[in-house]
Each structure stands twice: as structure tokens, then as C-alpha cells.
């Protein structure tokens, strides 16, 4: 049986809030570009730029 190594990474992403409506699936799709999200949180919203900062822990296979 092949052994797979998994690594975890802390990432930050910026989400465009001009998209209506913004859903959980939209956030997760953005995060999945960098790995499989284990958990994430919106940590900051910039009303002027209409963006949200998301911090997440993702896993990747090696």
C-alpha cells in the first residue's frame, strides 16, 4: 500500500465582496486552489475596497 504524506499550511486569501451573494462555497472554492481547507475564518473586512481577508489551514498531499 502506498503511503501518502500530508502537510498542513496556514494561508491568507482575499475575497472580493462585490460578488453577490457571497456564499460559503465561494470562500471554500477560493481556498481549494491552495489545498483542502480544514478550517477557515473571515478575519477582516475592508469596506472601502469591498474585500474580506480569510485565514485558513489547508492540507496538501506530497
XYZ file of N, CA and C in Angstrom:
186
model
N 0.844 -1.171 0.000
C 0.000 0.000 0.000
C 0.893 1.239 0.000
N 0.602 2.180 -0.883
C 1.389 3.407 -0.979
C 1.064 4.321 0.190
N 2.093 4.962 0.684
C 1.927 5.888 1.800
C 1.915 7.316 1.263
N 0.944 8.089 1.695
C 0.812 9.474 1.268
C 1.149 10.387 2.427
N 2.004 11.358 2.174
C 2.333 12.351 3.192
C 1.426 13.552 3.027
N 0.860 13.999 4.131
C 0.008 15.180 4.124
C 0.719 16.276 4.910
N 0.660 17.484 4.388
C 1.217 18.627 5.103
C 0.109 19.653 5.298
N 0.232 20.413 6.371
C -0.732 21.480 6.625
C -0.035 22.823 6.455
N -0.805 23.792 5.999
C -0.265 25.125 5.748
C -1.255 26.181 6.224
N -0.722 27.254 6.783
C -1.521 28.426 7.120
C -1.503 29.340 5.907
N -2.664 29.753 5.438
C -2.727 30.646 4.280
C -3.653 31.825 4.568
N -3.479 32.864 3.785
C -4.367 34.019 3.818
C -4.862 34.253 2.395
N -6.121 34.596 2.275
C -6.705 34.871 0.964
C -7.557 36.120 1.064
N -7.676 36.819 -0.063
C -8.532 37.994 -0.120
C -9.711 37.666 -1.028
N -10.904 37.880 -0.502
C -12.131 37.550 -1.217
C -12.816 38.845 -1.644
N -13.231 38.899 -2.896
C -13.939 40.060 -3.427
C -15.394 40.009 -2.986
N -15.846 41.031 -2.279
C -17.213 41.062 -1.769
C -18.198 41.689 -2.743
N -17.742 42.142 -3.883
C -18.640 42.732 -4.869
C -19.505 41.674 -5.535
N -19.087 40.426 -5.414
C -19.853 39.302 -5.938
C -21.093 39.124 -5.063
N -22.260 38.997 -5.659
C -23.487 38.905 -4.876
C -24.248 37.655 -5.238
N -24.705 36.850 -4.313
C -24.306 36.855 -2.905
C -23.048 36.016 -2.707
N -22.255 36.356 -1.741
C -21.055 35.595 -1.398
C -21.491 34.441 -0.511
N -21.112 33.223 -0.879
C -21.529 32.040 -0.118
C -20.319 31.327 0.467
N -20.592 30.418 1.369
C -19.537 29.576 1.950
C -18.833 28.809 0.842
N -19.573 28.338 -0.134
C -18.970 27.583 -1.244
C -17.997 28.448 -2.037
N -18.300 29.736 -2.172
C -17.390 30.648 -2.869
C -16.066 30.770 -2.121
N -16.132 30.918 -0.802
C -14.921 31.026 0.022
C -14.125 29.738 -0.074
N -14.796 28.598 0.080
C -14.096 27.315 0.035
C -13.483 27.059 -1.337
N -14.140 27.475 -2.400
C -13.584 27.296 -3.746
C -12.298 28.097 -3.906
N -12.251 29.294 -3.349
C -11.035 30.106 -3.389
C -9.907 29.424 -2.621
N -10.225 28.888 -1.451
C -9.211 28.236 -0.616
C -8.722 26.933 -1.241
N -9.594 26.207 -1.923
C -9.224 24.921 -2.515
C -8.170 25.057 -3.602
N -7.949 26.260 -4.094
C -6.879 26.480 -5.067
C -5.508 26.222 -4.446
N -5.439 26.275 -3.098
C -4.168 26.087 -2.392
C -4.133 24.813 -1.562
N -5.212 24.052 -1.537
C -5.255 22.808 -0.776
C -6.664 22.544 -0.271
N -6.805 21.493 0.517
C -8.110 21.160 1.084
C -8.292 21.903 2.410
N -9.274 22.789 2.496
C -9.456 23.565 3.726
C -9.910 22.686 4.893
N -9.210 22.808 6.020
C -9.630 22.137 7.246
C -10.509 23.061 8.076
N -10.080 24.313 8.159
C -10.865 25.334 8.861
C -10.467 26.683 8.313
N -11.392 27.644 8.432
C -11.101 28.990 7.957
C -11.977 29.977 8.701
N -11.549 31.247 8.658
C -12.293 32.314 9.315
C -12.084 33.616 8.557
N -13.138 34.416 8.476
C -13.016 35.765 7.951
C -12.493 36.620 9.093
N -11.322 37.225 8.908
C -10.671 37.948 9.992
C -10.694 39.454 9.832
N -11.033 39.933 8.632
C -11.041 41.375 8.402
C -11.900 41.691 7.179
N -12.629 42.789 7.246
C -13.401 43.266 6.105
C -12.988 44.701 5.817
N -12.633 44.965 4.567
C -12.280 46.318 4.134
C -13.473 46.866 3.354
N -14.224 47.748 3.976
C -15.430 48.291 3.338
C -15.101 49.139 2.121
N -13.980 49.854 2.154
C -13.607 50.717 1.030
C -13.271 49.904 -0.221
N -12.463 48.858 -0.053
C -12.070 48.014 -1.186
C -13.083 46.905 -1.461
N -14.041 46.721 -0.544
C -15.047 45.672 -0.636
C -14.407 44.284 -0.756
N -13.482 44.017 0.181
C -12.822 42.718 0.242
C -12.871 42.187 1.670
N -12.687 40.883 1.781
C -12.600 40.242 3.088
C -11.320 39.433 3.138
N -10.627 39.498 4.264
C -9.416 38.700 4.476
C -9.833 37.405 5.159
N -9.412 36.280 4.591
C -9.712 34.964 5.137
C -8.408 34.290 5.517
N -8.348 33.762 6.730
C -7.196 32.970 7.179
C -7.657 31.524 7.276
N -6.810 30.606 6.827
C -7.229 29.202 6.760
C -6.059 28.255 7.019
N -6.412 27.047 7.400
C -5.480 25.925 7.459
C -5.914 24.961 6.366
N -4.986 24.627 5.471
C -5.284 23.694 4.377
C -4.278 22.549 4.420
N -4.665 21.409 3.842
C -3.759 20.268 3.713
C -3.447 20.029 2.247
N -2.244 19.501 2.013
C -1.807 19.124 0.660
C -1.153 17.770 0.745
N -1.318 16.978 -0.318
C -0.607 15.700 -0.428
C 0.771 15.961 -1.021
N 1.733 15.171 -0.586
C 3.084 15.282 -1.160
C 3.478 13.960 -1.743
